[in-house]
XYZ file of C-alpha atoms in Angstrom:
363
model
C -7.057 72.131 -9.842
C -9.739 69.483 -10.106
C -9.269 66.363 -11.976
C -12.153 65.377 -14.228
C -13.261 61.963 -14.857
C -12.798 62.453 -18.173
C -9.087 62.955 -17.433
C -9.048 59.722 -14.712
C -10.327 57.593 -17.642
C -7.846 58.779 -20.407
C -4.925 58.553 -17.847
C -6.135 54.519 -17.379
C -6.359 54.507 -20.615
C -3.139 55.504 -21.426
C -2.161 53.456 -18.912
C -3.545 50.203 -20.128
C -1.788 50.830 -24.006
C 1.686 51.475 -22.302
C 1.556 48.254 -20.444
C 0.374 46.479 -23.352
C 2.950 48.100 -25.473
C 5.782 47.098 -23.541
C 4.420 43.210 -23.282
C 4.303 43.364 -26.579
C 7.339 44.533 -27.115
C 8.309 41.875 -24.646
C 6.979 39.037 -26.270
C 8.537 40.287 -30.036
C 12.152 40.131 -27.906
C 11.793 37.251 -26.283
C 10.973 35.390 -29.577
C 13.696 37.065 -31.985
C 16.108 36.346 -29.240
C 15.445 32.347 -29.412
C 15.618 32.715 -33.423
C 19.063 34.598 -32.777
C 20.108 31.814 -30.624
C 19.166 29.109 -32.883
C 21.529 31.228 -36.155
C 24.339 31.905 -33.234
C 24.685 28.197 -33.173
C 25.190 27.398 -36.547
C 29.122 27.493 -37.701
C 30.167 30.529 -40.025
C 30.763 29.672 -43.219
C 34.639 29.594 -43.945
C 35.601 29.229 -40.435
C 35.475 26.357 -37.534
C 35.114 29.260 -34.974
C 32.650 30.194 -33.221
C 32.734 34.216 -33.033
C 32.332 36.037 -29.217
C 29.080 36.437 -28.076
C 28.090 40.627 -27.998
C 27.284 41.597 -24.550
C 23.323 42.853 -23.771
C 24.328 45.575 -21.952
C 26.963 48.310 -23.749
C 29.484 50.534 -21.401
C 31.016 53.826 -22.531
C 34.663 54.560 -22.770
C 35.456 56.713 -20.180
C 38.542 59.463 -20.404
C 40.738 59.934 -17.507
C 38.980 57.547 -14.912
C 38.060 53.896 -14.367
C 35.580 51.991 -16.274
C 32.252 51.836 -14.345
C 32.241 47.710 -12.921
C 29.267 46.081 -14.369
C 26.636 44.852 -11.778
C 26.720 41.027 -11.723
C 23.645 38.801 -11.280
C 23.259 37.176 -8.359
C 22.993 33.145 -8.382
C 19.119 33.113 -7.882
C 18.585 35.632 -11.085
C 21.034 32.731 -13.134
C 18.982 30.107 -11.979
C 15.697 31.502 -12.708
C 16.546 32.587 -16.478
C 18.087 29.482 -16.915
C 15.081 27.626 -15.404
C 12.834 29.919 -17.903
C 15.004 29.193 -20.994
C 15.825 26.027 -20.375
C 12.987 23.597 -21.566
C 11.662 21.003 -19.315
C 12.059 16.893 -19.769
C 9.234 15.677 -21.131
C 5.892 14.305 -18.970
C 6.371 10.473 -18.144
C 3.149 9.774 -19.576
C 4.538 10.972 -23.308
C 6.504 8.732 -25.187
C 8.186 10.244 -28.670
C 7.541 6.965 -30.453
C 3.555 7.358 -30.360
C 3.177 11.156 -29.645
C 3.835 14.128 -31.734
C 5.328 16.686 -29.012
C 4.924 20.654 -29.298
C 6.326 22.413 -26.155
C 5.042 26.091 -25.669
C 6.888 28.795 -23.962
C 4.760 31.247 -22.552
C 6.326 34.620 -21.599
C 4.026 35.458 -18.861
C 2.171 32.640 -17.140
C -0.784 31.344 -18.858
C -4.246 29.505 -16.843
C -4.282 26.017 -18.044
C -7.729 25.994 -18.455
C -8.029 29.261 -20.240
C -5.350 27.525 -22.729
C -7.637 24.702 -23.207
C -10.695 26.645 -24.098
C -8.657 28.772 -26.530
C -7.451 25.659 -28.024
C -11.315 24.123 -28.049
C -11.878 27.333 -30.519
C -8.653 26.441 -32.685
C -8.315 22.991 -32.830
C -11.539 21.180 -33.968
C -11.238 18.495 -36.739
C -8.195 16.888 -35.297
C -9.048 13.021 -35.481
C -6.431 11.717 -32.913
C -6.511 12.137 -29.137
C -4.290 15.401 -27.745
C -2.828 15.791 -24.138
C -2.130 18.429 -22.322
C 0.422 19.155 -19.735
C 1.827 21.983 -17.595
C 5.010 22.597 -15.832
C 4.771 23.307 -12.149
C 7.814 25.413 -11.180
C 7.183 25.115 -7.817
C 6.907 21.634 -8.023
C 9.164 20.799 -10.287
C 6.885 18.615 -12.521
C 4.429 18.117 -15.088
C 0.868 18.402 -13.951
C -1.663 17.324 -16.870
C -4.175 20.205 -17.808
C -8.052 19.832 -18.416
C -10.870 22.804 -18.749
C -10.690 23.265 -14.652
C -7.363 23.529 -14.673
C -6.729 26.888 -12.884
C -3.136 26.734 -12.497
C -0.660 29.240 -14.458
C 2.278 28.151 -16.578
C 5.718 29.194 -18.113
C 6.148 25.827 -20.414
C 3.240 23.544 -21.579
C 3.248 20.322 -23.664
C 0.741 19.058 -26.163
C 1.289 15.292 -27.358
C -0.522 14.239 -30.389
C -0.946 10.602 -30.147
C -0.220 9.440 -33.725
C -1.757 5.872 -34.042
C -4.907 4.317 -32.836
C -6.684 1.696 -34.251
C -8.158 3.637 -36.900
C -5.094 3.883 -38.636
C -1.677 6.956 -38.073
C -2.141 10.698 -37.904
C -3.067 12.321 -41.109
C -1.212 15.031 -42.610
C -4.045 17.646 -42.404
C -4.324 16.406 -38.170
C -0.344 17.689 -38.425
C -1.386 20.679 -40.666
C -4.265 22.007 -38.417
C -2.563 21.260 -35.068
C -0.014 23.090 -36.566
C -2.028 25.875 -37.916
C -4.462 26.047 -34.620
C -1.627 26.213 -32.074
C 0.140 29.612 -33.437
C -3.195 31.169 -33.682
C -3.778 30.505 -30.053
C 0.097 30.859 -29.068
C -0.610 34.439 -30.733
C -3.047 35.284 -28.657
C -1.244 34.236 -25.085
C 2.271 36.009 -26.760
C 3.745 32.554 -26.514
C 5.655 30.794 -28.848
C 5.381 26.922 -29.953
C 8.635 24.399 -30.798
C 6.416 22.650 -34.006
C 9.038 19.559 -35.178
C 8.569 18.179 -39.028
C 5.642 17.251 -39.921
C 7.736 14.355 -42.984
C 9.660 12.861 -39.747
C 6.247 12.192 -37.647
C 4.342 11.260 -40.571
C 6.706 8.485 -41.534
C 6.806 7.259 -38.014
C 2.951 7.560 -37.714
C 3.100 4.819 -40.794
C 6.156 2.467 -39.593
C 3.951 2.692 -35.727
C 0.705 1.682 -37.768
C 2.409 -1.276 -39.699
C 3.709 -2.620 -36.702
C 0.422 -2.235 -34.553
C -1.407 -4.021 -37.390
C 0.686 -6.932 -36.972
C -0.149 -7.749 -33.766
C -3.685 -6.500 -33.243
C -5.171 -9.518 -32.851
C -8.586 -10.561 -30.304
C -9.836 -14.256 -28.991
C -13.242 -14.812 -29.354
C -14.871 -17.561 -28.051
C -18.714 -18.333 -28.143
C -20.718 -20.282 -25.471
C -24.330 -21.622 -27.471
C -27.274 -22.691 -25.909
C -28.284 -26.529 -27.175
C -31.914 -26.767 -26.237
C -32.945 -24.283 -23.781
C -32.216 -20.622 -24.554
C -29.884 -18.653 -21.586
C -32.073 -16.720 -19.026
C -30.671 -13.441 -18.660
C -30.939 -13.272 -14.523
C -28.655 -16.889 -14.647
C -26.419 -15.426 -16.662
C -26.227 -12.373 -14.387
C -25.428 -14.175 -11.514
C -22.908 -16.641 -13.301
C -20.585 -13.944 -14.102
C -20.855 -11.633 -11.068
C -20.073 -14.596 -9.154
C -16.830 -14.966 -11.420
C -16.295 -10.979 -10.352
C -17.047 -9.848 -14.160
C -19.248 -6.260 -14.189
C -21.629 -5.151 -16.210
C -20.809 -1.848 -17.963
C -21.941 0.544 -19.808
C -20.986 -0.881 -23.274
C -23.692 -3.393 -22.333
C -21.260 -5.994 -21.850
C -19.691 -7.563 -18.416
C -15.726 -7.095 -18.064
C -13.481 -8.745 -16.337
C -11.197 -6.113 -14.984
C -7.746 -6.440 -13.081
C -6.656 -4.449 -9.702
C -6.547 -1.187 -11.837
C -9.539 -1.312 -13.748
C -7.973 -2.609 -16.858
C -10.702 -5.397 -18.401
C -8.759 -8.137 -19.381
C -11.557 -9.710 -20.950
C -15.630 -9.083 -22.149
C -18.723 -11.012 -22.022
C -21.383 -9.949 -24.706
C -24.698 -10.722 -25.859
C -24.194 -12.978 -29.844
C -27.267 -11.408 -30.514
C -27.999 -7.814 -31.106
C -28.958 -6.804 -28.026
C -26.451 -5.268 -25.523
C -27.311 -6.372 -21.633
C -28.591 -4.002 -19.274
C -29.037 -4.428 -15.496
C -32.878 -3.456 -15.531
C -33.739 -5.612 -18.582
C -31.552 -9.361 -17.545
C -34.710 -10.300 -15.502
C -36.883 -10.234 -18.899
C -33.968 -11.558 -21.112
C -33.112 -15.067 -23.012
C -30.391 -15.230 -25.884
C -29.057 -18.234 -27.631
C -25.628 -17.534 -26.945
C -22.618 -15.179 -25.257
C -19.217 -14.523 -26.791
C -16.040 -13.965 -24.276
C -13.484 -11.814 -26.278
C -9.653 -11.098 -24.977
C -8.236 -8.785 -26.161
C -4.184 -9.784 -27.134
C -2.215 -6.361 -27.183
C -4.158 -4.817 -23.778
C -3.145 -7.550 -21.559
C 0.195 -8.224 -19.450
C 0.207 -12.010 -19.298
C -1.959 -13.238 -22.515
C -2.033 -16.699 -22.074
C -2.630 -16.578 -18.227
C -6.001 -14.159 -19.404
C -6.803 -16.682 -21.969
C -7.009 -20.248 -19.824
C -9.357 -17.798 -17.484
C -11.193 -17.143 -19.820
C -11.689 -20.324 -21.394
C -12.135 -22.071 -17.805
C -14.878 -19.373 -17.519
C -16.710 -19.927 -20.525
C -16.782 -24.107 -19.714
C -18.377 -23.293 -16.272
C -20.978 -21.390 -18.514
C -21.860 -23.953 -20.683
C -21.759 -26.490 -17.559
C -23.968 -24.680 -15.787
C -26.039 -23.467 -18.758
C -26.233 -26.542 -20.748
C -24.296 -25.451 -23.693
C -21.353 -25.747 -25.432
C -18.084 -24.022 -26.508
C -17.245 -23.501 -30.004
C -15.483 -21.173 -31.894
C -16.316 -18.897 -34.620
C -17.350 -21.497 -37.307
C -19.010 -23.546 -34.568
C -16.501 -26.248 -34.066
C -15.537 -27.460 -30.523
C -12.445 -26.359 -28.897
C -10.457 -28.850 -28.612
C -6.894 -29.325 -26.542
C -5.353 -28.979 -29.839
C -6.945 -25.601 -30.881
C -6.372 -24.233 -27.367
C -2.761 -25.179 -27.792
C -2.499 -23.156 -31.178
C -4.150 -20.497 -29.704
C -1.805 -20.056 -26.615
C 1.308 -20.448 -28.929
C -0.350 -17.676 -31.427
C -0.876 -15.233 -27.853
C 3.085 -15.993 -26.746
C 3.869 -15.364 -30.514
C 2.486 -11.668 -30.744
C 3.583 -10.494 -27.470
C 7.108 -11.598 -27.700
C 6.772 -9.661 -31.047
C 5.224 -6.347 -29.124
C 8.193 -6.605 -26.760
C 10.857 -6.953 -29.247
C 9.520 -3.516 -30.783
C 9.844 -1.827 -26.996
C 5.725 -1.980 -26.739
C 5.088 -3.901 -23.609
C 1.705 -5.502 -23.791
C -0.674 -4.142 -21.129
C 1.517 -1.038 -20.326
C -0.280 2.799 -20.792
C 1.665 2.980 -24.453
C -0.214 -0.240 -25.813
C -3.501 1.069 -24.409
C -3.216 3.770 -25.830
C -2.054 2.535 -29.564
C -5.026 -0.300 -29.543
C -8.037 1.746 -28.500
């Protein structure tokens, strides 16, 4: 007899619902089972025992004959649940003193980017900067995810970084990553590790007290005595010096890696651009270092401070400090004392200045 496509499209149908079903049913296992392992580890009351573990599979008495043997699994099936269970080490690039960690475990594999545009949905309002990372099995590391990701992943990390300089996380960033991640976990069937949100919020504020200690910048102003600055002079002056001009409108002095180690802005209101320096004048630059962001402070400082003389050599004008005072040998001193001072402190409290961690907490 015929088949009708009427009867091809309810048989897909029915298809489609039993395969959903049973990842459903799947995913509801998967995550009672890890709640069942986390009560299996706590210790009975009254006792100091640890009662057997009940085997998965059950086998029947049998009357008058031997016991059926039980299949064992081989060595590669061990390693692979283990390797699924078994939650990776964290990224390098994540460090539990600044970032708030959620791992996921996804029971089927999950597209990176997919997770990221789900999370775009969920997520919004969250003040502080999140990371993303993904687990390659196959190469046994943490890859980090963006929207063109198009990798697929078991185990995925979000960090929460929890201080920047506009102060720690919030509670409601805790309460809406929170919130946003098991609404999008829900819809991959995966299921999120969320740590206290008192414990992170404490160390947010302890992290913030400490970064606010020794957050401090170097400013140091170059004025123009009779002649205003001509903005092509200038220009050349600090290409020359290997400073670039950016797109903050100010020229940077950067290190091997890009880093700037210190910035040369416009004291007036005006930020510098490369197709307006032929037309501009300004009474005065400021060079700015900032302390937490650089390796060696005081080496960055006497740069910078040998730089801004050969400007006002070559510019006829002078170098004075905030309140327009000349720097003298005596302020410089004070100033490279203050620099050691800060740093030392930074690297007493494990924060090397410079490194990816204090970039991160002063930006």
């Amino acid at each position: 007899m015929a088949i009708s496509e009427l009867q091809v499209g309810l048989i897909g149908a029915g298809g489609v619902v039993v395969v959903g079903i049973f990842a459903f049913n799947k995913w509801q296992e998967r995550k009672h089972r890890k709640q069942m392992d986390a009560l299996s580890s706590l210790e009975p009351l009254g006792s100091s025992e640890v009662p057997a573990r009940v085997a998965d599979d059950r086998v029947e008495p049998v009357i008058g004959g031997e016991a059926p043997v039980r299949a064992q699994p081989s060595a590669r099936d061990v390693k692979e649940a283990s390797a699924r269970r078994v939650p990776p080490l964290l990224p390098p690039e994540v460090d539990e003193r600044a970032d708030w960690v959620v791992r996921i475990e996804a029971i089927e594999p999950v597209v990176g980017g997919r997770l990221l545009q789900s999370a775009a949905q969920h997520l919004d309002g969250i003040a502080k900067p999140l990371r993303w990372f993904g687990f390659s099995d196959s190469g046994n590391r943490w890859d980090v995810i963006d929207a063109s990701s198009g990798r697929s992943y078991h185990w995925v990390c979000v960090a929460l970084q929890l201080v920047d300089r506009r102060g720690p996380a919030s509670d409601g960033d805790l309460t809406r990553l929170t919130g946003g991640l098991q609404r999008m976990c829900d819809l991959f069937m995966a299921i999120p590790s969320l740590p206290a949100k008192a414990e992170a919020l404490e160390q947010a504020a302890e992290l913030d007290r400490l970064c606010a200690g020794v957050d401090i910048q170097i400013g140091v102003n170059v004025l123009a005595r009779d002649v205003v600055f001509a903005g092509t002079k200038l220009r050349g002056l600090a290409e020359a010096a290997g400073l670039e001009l950016l797109g903050d409108g100010c020229f940077h002095a950067r290190d091997e890696l890009g880093v700037s180690l210190f910035v040369l802005s416009n004291l007036e209101p005006v930020l510098f651009a490369a197709e307006e320096m032929r037309n501009l004048t300004t009474q005065g630059v400021t060079l700015t270092l900032d302390v937490p962001r650089v390796a060696d402070g005081v080496r960055v400082f006497e740069r910078m401070m040998a730089f801004a003389q050969q400007l006002a050599d070559a510019l006829n004008g002078a170098v004075v400090d905030d309140n327009r005072s000349p720097f003298g040998e005596k302020a410089v001193g004070l100033i490279r004392a203050q620099i050691e001072q800060f740093q030392g402190q930074m690297i007493e409290q494990g924060i090397a200045p410079g490194s990816p961690l204090a970039l991160r907490l002063f930006s």
